[in-house]
XYZ file of C-alpha atoms in Angstrom:
586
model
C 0.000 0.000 0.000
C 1.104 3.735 -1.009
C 0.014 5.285 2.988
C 0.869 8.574 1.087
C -2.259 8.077 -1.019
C -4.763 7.454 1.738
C -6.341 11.114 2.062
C -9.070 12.098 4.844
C -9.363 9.141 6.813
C -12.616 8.773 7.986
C -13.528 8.946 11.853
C -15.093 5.225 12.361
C -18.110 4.178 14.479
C -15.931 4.352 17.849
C -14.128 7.929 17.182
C -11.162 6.532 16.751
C -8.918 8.379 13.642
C -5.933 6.148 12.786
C -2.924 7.673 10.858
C -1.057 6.024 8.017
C 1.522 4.710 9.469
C 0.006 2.993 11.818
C -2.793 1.232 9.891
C -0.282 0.325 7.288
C 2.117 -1.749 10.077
C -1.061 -3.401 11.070
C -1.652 -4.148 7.463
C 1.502 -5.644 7.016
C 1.102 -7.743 10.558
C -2.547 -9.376 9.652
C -0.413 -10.362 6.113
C 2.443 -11.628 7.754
C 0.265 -13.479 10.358
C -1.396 -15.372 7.436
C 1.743 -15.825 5.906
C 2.993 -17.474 8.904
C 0.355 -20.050 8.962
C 0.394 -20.703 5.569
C 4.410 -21.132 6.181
C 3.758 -24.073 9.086
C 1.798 -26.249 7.641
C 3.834 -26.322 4.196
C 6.786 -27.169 6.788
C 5.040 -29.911 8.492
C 2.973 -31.977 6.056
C 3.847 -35.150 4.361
C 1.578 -34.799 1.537
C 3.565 -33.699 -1.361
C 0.657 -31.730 -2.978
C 1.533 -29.406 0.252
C 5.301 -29.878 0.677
C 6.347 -29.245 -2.414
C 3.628 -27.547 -4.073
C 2.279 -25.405 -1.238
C -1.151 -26.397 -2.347
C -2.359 -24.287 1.039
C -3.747 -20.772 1.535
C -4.672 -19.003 4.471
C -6.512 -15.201 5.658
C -7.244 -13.363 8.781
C -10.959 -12.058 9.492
C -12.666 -9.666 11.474
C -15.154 -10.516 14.365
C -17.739 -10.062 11.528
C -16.302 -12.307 9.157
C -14.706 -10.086 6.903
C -11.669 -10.111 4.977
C -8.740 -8.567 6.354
C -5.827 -10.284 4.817
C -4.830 -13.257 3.110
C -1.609 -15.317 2.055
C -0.040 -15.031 -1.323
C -0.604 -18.364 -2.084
C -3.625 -20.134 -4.275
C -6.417 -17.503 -5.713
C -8.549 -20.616 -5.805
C -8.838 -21.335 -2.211
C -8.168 -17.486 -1.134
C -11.422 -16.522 -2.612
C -13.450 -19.070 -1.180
C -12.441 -19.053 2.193
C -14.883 -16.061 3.511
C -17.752 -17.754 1.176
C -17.413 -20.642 3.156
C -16.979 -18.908 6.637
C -20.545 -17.029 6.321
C -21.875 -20.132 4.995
C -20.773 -21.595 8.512
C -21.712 -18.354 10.729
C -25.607 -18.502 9.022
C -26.055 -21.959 8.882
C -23.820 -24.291 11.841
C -22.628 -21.914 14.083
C -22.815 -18.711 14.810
C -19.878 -16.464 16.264
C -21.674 -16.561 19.896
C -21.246 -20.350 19.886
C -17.353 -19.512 19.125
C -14.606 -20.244 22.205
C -11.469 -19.351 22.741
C -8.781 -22.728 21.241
C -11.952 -23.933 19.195
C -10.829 -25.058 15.762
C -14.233 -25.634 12.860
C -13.397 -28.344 10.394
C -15.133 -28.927 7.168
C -14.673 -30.178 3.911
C -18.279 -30.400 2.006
C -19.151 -28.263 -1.261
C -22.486 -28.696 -0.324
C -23.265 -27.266 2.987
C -25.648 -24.922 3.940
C -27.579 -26.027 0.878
C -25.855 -24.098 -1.626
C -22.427 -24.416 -3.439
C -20.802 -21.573 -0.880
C -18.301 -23.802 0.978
C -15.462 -25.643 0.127
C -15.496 -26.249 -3.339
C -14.077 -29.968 -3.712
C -13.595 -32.680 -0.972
C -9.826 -32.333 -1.045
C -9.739 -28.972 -0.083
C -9.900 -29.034 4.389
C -10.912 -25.586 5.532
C -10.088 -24.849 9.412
C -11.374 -21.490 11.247
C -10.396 -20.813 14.578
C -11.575 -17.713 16.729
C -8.982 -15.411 18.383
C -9.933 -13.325 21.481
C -8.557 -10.357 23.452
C -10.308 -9.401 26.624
C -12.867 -12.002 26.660
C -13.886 -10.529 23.451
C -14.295 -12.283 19.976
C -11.546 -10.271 17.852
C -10.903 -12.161 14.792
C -10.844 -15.700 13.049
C -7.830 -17.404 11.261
C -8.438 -19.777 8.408
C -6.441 -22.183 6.392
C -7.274 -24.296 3.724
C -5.351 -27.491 2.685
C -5.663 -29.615 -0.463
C -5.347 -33.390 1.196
C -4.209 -35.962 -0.958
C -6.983 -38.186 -0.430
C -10.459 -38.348 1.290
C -11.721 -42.030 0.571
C -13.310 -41.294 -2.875
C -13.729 -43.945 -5.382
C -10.054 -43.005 -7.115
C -7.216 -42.256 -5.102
C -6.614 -38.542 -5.095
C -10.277 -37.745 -6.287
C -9.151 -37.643 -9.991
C -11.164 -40.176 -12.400
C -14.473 -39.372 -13.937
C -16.781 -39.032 -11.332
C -20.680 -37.950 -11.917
C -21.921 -37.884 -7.717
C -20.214 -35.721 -5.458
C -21.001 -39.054 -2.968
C -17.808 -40.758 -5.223
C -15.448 -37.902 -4.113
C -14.823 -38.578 -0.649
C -16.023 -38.144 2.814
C -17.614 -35.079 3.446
C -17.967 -33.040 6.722
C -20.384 -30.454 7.383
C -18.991 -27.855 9.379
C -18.230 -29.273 12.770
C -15.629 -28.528 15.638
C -13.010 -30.629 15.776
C -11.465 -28.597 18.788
C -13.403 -27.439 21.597
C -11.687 -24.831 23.978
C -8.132 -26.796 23.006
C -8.844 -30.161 23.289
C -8.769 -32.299 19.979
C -11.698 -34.710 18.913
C -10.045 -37.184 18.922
C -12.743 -39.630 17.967
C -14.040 -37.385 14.928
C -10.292 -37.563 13.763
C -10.134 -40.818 13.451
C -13.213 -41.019 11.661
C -11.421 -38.465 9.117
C -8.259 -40.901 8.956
C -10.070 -43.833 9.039
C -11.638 -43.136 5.328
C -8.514 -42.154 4.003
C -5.931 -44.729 1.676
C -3.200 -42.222 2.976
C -3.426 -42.836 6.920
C -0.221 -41.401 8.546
C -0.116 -38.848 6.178
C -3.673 -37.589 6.668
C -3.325 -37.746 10.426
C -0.136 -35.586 10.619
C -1.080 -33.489 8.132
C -4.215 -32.466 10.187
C -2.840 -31.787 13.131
C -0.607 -29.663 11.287
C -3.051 -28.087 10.020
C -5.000 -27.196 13.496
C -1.590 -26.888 15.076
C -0.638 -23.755 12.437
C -3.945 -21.818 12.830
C -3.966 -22.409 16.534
C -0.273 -20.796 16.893
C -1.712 -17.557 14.806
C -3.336 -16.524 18.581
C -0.034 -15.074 19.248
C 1.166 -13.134 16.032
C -2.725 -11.405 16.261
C -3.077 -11.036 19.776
C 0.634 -9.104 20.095
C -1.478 -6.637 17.523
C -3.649 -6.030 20.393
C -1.469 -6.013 22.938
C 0.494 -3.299 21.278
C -2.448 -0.760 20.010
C -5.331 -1.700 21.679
C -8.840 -3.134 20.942
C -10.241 0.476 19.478
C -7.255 0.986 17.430
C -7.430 -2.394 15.918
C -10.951 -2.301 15.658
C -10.587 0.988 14.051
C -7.394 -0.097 12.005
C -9.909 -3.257 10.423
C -12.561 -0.556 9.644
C -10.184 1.509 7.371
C -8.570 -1.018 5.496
C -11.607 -2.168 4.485
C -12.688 0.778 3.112
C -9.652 1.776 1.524
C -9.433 -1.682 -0.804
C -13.369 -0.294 -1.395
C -12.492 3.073 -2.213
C -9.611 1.919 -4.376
C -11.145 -0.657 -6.639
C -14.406 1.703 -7.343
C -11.781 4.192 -8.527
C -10.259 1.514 -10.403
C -13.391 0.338 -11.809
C -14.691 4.162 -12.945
C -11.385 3.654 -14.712
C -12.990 1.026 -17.241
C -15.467 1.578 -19.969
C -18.915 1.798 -19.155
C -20.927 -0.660 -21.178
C -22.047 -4.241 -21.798
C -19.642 -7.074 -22.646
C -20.437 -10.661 -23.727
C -18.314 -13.672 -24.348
C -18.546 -17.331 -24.707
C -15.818 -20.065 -24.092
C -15.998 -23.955 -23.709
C -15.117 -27.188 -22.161
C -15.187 -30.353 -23.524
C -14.727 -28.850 -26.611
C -13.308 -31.859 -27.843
C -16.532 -33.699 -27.837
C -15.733 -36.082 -24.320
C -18.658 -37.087 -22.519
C -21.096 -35.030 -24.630
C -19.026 -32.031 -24.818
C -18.269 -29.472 -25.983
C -20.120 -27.163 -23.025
C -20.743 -23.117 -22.999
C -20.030 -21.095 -20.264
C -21.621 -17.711 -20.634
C -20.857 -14.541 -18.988
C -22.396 -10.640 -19.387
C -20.191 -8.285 -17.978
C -21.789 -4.302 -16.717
C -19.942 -2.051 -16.375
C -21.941 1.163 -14.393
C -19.501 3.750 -12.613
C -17.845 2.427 -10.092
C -19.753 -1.369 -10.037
C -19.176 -4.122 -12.179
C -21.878 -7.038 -12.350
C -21.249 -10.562 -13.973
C -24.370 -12.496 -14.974
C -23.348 -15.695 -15.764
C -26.834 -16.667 -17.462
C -26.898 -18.599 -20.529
C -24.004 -20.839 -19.156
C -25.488 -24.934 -19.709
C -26.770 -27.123 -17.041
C -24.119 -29.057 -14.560
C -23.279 -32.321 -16.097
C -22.929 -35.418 -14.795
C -19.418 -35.477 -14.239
C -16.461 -33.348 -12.373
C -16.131 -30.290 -14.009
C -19.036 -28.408 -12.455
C -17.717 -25.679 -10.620
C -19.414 -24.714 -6.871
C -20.604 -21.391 -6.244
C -17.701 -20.258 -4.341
C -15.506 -21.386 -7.311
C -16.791 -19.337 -9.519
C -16.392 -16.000 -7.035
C -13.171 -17.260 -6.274
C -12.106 -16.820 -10.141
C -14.074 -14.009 -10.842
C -12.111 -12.201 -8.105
C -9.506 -13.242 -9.185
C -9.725 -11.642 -12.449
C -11.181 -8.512 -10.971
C -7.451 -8.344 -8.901
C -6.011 -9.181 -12.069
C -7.504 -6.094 -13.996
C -7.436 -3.735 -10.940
C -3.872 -2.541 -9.174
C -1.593 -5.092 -7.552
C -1.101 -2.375 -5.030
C -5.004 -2.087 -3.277
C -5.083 -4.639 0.053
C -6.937 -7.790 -0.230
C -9.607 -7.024 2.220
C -13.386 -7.696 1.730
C -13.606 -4.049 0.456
C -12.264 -4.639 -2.884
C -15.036 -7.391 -3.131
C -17.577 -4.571 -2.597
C -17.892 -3.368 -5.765
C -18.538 -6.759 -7.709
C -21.905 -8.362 -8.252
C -22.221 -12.051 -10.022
C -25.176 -13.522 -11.130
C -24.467 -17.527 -11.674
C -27.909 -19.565 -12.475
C -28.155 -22.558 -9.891
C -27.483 -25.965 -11.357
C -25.295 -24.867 -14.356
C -21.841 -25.487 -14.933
C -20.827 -22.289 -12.693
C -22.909 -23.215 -9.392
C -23.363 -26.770 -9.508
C -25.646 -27.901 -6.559
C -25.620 -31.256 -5.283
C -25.187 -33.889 -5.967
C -22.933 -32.961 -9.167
C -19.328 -34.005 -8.873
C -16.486 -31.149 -8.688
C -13.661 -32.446 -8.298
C -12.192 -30.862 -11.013
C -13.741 -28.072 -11.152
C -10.783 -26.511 -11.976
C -11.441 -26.938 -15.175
C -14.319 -24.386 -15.531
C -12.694 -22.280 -13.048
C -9.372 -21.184 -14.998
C -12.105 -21.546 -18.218
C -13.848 -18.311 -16.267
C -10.709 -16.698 -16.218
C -10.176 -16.760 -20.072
C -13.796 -15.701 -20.439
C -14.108 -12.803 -18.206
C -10.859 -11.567 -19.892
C -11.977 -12.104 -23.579
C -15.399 -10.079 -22.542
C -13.400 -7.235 -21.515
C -11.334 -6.962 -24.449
C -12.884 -4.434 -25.948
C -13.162 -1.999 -22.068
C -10.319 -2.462 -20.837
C -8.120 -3.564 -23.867
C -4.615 -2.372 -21.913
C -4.907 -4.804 -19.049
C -6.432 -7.726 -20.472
C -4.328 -10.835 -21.711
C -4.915 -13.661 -23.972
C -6.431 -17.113 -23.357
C -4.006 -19.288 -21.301
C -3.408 -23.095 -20.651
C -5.945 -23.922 -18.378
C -6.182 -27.023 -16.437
C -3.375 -29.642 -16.365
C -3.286 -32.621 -14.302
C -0.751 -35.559 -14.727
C -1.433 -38.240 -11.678
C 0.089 -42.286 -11.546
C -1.275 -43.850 -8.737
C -0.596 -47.340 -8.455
C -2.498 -49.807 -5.605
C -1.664 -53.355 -4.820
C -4.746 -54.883 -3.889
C -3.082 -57.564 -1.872
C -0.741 -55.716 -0.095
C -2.625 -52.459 0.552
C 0.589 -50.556 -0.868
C -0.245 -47.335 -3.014
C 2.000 -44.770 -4.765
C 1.203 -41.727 -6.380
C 3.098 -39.110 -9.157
C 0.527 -36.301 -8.571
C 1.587 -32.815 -10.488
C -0.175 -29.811 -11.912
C 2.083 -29.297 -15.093
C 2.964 -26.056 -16.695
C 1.727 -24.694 -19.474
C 1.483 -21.422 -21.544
C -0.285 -18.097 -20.058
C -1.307 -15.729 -22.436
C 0.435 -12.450 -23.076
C -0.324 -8.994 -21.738
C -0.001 -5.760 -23.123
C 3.591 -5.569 -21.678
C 4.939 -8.805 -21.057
C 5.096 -12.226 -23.239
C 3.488 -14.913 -21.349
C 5.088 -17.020 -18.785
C 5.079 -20.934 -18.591
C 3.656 -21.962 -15.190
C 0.590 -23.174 -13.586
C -1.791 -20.625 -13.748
C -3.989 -18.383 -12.667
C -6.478 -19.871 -10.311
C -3.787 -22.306 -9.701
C -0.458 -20.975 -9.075
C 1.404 -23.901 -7.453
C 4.976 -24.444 -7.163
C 6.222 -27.503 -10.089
C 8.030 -29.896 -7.483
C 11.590 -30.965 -8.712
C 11.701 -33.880 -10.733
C 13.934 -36.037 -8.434
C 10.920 -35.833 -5.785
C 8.592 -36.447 -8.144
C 10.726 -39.837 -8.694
C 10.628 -39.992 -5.302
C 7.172 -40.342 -4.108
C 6.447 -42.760 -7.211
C 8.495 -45.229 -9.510
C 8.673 -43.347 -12.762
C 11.788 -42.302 -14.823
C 11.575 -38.218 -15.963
C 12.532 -38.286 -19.787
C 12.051 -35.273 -20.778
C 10.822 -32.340 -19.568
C 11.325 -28.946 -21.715
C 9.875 -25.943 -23.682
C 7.928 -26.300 -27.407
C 9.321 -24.163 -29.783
C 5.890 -22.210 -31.891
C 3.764 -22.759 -29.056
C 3.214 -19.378 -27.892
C 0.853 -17.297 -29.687
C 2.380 -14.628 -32.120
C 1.762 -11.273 -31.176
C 3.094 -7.959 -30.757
C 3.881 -9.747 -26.949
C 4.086 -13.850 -28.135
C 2.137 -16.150 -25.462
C 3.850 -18.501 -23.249
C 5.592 -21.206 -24.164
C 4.427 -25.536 -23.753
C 6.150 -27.798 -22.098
C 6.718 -31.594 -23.379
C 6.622 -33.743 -20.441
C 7.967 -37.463 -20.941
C 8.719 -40.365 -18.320
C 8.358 -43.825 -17.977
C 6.486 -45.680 -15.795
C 8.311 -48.102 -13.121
C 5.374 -49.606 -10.995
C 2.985 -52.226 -11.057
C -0.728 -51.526 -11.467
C -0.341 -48.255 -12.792
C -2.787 -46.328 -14.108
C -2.955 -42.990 -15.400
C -5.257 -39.933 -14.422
C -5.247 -37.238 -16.944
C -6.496 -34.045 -17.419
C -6.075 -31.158 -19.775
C -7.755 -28.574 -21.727
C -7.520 -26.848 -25.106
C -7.124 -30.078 -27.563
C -9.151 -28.447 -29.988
C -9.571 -24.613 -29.303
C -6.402 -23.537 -28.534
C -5.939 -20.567 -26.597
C -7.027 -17.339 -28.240
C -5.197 -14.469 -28.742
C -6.427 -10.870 -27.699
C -6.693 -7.545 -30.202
C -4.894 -9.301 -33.739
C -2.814 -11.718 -31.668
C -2.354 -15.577 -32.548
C -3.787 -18.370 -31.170
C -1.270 -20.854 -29.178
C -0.730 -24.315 -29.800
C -3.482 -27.386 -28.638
C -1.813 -29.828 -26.272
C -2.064 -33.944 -26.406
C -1.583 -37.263 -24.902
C 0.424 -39.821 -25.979
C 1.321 -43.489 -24.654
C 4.150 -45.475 -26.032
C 4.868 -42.477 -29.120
C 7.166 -43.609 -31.951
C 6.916 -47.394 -31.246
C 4.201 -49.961 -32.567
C 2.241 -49.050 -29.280
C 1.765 -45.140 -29.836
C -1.849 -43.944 -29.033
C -2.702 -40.557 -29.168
C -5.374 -39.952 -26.447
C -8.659 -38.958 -28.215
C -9.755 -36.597 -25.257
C -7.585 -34.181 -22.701
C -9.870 -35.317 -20.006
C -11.413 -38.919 -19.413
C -12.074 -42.178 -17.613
C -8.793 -43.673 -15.984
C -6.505 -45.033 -18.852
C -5.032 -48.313 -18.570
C -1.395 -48.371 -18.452
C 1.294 -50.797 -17.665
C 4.487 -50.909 -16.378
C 7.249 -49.714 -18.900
C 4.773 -47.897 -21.076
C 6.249 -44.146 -22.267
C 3.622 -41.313 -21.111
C 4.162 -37.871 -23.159
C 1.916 -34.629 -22.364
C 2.304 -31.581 -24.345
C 0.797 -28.866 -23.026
C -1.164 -25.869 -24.810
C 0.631 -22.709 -24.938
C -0.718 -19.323 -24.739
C -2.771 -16.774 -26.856
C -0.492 -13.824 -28.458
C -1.398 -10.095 -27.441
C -1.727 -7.502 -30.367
C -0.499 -7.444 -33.943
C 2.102 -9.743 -34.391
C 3.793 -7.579 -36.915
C 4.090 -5.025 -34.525
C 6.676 -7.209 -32.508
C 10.126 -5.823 -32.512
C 12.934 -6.836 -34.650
C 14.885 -7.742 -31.902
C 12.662 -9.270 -29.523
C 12.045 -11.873 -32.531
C 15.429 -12.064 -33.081
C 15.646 -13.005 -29.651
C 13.364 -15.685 -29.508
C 15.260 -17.358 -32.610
C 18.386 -17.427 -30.538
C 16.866 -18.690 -27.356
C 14.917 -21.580 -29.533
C 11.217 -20.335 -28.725
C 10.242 -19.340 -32.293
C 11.878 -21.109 -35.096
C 13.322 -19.378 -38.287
C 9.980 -20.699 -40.040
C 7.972 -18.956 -37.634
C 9.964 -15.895 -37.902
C 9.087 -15.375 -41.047
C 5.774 -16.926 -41.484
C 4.367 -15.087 -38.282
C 6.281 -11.863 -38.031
C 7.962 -11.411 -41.632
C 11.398 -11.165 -40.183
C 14.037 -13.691 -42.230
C 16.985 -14.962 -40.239
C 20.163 -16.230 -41.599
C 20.058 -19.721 -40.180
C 23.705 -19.831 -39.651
C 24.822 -16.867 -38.328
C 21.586 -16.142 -36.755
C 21.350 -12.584 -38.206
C 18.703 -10.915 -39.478
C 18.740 -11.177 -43.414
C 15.106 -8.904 -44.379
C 12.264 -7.560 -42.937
C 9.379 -8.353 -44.633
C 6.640 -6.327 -43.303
């Protein structure tokens, strides 16, 4: 935050006037303190999907339930979290029923009737209460994506069409009361897992991080007071508010439409439409979501609190970087989402990887607000990649698993080319391939960048990866899922579409099979077989002739475009021995 830019601070309700300085070292302590727990748990688990890919995210609310700051860790989860704390407050328990070293547990997409909760099994929320005085102050959270819950495949991937294949689910429920662990209710958790020790520590490292956030918070207190803090909580909140409206009068008034699929490849019925209407009046910003089809009977439908959690995430995106993360810049934003369609599935539709529709969101808010905002928006990017080997003996009981979200191709911005990373909604951490050998018998072969995959533009899109190993365990099989096959990711204002990603088994041998769908049904593998992904790389942004010389030149040299592409794309011909430019065509 810029304190220099915060100008008549309000008095709040109490009379107390806070200067700059001081609300903006609170600021940085309620970040910090969800930093912290976020940092513990990613310490302590076993679960790779947490150790290595820090596939955790945590925030600090108000006595009301409102955002005051959150980790910078997974967009997915840090949008949801306050969804699925009123859902609790309105529907379980409410805040009076709240004691100090209570932690609330749940895990269920589903509760409170809606889709404003969790928004797959994996994903373990905990909220625990911190007081001061006797007196309710604020409430931790932390959200961690658990390897496995007992659904019918082992890490929740498959095809699922019931949410009652995905896993146990809780409703919200206290699994501490006044510092003393349920014991029993744990073991009911661990008890439907495959994962057992790893599950059970990873819990209690859970409860264990939010639990030690009473100190970092109550210091706060300590140090300034309850009216200070109180009044500290106030202002932040209405500076994020104050910021994005000014933000927002920033873009185009008008009325915006796009459309984007899933499935487009034609698996299980596909292709699907996801619909969005974007208003822009003033300062506010609505997104009506009507005219998106029905939930299907399978994993892609995205919860309620999914589809805020990407929506926000595109409204941070657009907005600047700069503005707190409080529920103030939330304010501002309206979304309409029909109940039982793709964007707030209601039970008992599957979700498990509802991922898929989420990061498909992204790419259609952004291609809707092409045309208001044209400086800040970016093309289509990867989307969704899974790559999971999980291997069970039946006899023994033993089970591995190779469980990555792979890297693919963002789309480029006014400013910048696009990067090659697990995106948006995403944004995990790639673990190191020696880990990933680690945790489950497979031999890395390959693992690099695709040369013409990126978009041309006046900024080229990211890059694909090729991903090759070979599988060294018995009674594999293979969980896959990726998007794009068919549309590849669009470009933005004249720039290129990237390149579609595949799946291949076994390629250049008498075995090859090209997969005929990104996502599907487990596919049978065995032992020895070759598994190659190549990803889909990002849309271009702008005229691709209106790329520099040099930054093509550039590319050349570093083996992202190829002299072909040079000259077919941007009309710049390279000498292909001295690596020179020879003409430019244009």
């Amino acid at each position: 935050m810029n304190v220099n830019s915060i100008n008549s601070l309000p008095k709040n309700p109490a009379g107390i006037k806070v200067d700059p300085i001081t609300l903006e070292i609170v600021r940085s302590g309620l970040v910090m303190a969800a930093e912290q727990v976020n940092v513990r748990i990613i310490r302590s688990a076993m679960n790779i999907v947490v150790k290595e890919m820090e596939d955790c995210s945590a925030a600090v609310f108000d006595c009301d339930g409102r955002l005051l700051s959150e980790s910078a860790s997974v967009p997915a989860h840090l949008n949801a979290i306050g969804l699925c704390l009123r859902t609790i407050m309105e529907h379980y328990l409410p805040l009076s029923e709240w004691k100090p070293g209570d932690v609330v547990l749940t895990n269920d997409p589903y509760a409170g009737g809606g889709s404003l909760s969790s928004h797959h099994t994996n994903d373990v929320i905990v909220y625990s209460p911190i007081f001061w005085a006797d007196e309710l102050v604020a409430i931790v959270a932390l959200t961690v994506h658990h390897i496995d819950m007992g659904s019918m495949w082992m890490g929740c991937r498959g095809w699922g069409v019931e949410i009652e294949q995905e896993g146990i689910r809780f409703p919200p429920i206290k699994i501490v009361r006044e510092g003393v662990l349920d014991e029993q209710l744990l073991s009911v958790l661990v008890n439907n897992t495959r994962l057992k020790k790893s599950l059970d520590n990873d819990l209690r490292a859970q409860i264990s991080s939010i639990l030690l956030a009473k100190a970092d918070i109550q210091k706060m207190f300590e140090r300034y007071g309850t009216e200070t803090m109180k009044a500290c909580f106030e202002e932040l909140i209405n500076y994020s508010e104050r910021r994005t409206r000014e933000e927002i009068r920033r873009f185009k008034n008008g009325v915006y439409k796009h459309e984007e699929f899933i499935l487009e490849d034609g698996a299980k019925g596909g292709p699907f439409k996801i619909a969005v209407t974007v208003t822009v009046n003033d300062e506010d910003i609505v997104f009506d979501f009507t005219g998106t089809d029905p939930q299907i009977a399978g994993p892609v439908n995205s919860p309620l609190a999914g589809t805020y959690a990407a929506t926000f995430y595109v409204m941070r995106c657009l907005t600047d970087p700069n503005i707190p993360n409080t529920e103030g810049s939330k304010r501002p934003i309206q979304i309409v989402a029909p109940r039982g369609t793709l964007v707030n599935a209601q039970w008992p539709a599957a979700c498990n990887q509802r991922m898929v529709t989420m990061h498909t969101v992204v790419d259609l808010i952004f291609g809707a607000l092409e045309k208001c905002v044209p400086e800040r928006v970016m093309g289509d990017s990867c989307g969704c990649l899974y790559n999971e080997i999980i291997a069970t003996d039946l006899v023994t009981g033993a089970r591995v698993q190779l469980g990555e979200v792979v890297p693919g191709g963002m789309g480029a911005t006014r400013i910048k080319d696009g990067a090659t990373l697990a995106c948006h909604v995403t944004n995990c951490p790639i673990p190191p391939i020696e880990v990933n050998e680690i945790e489950c018998p497979v031999l890395y072969l390959e693992r690099g960048l695709v040369a013409d995959s990126g978009g041309a533009g006046r900024q080229r899109g990211g890059l694909a990866i090729v991903l090759s190993y070979e599988v060294r365990t018995d009674y594999p099989q293979l969980h896959h899922t990726s998007q794009k096959s068919k549309i590849p990711p669009q470009g933005v204002l004249g720039g290129k579409p990237g390149k579609s990603g595949k799946w291949i088994v076994n390629p250049g041998t008498p075995e090859e099979r090209v997969l005929e769908f990104a996502i599907g049904d487990v596919e049978p593998v065995t032992k020895g077989d070759t598994i190659t992904h190549f990803t889909p790389g990002g849309g271009g942004y702008g005229n691709p002739l209106e790329r520099s010389v040099d930054a093509v030149l550039a590319d050349v040299r570093d083996g992202f475009v190829s002299i072909e592409a040079a000259l077919q794309d941007y009309k710049v011909r390279i000498d292909p021995k001295s690596l020179s430019v020879i003409s430019v065509e244009r």
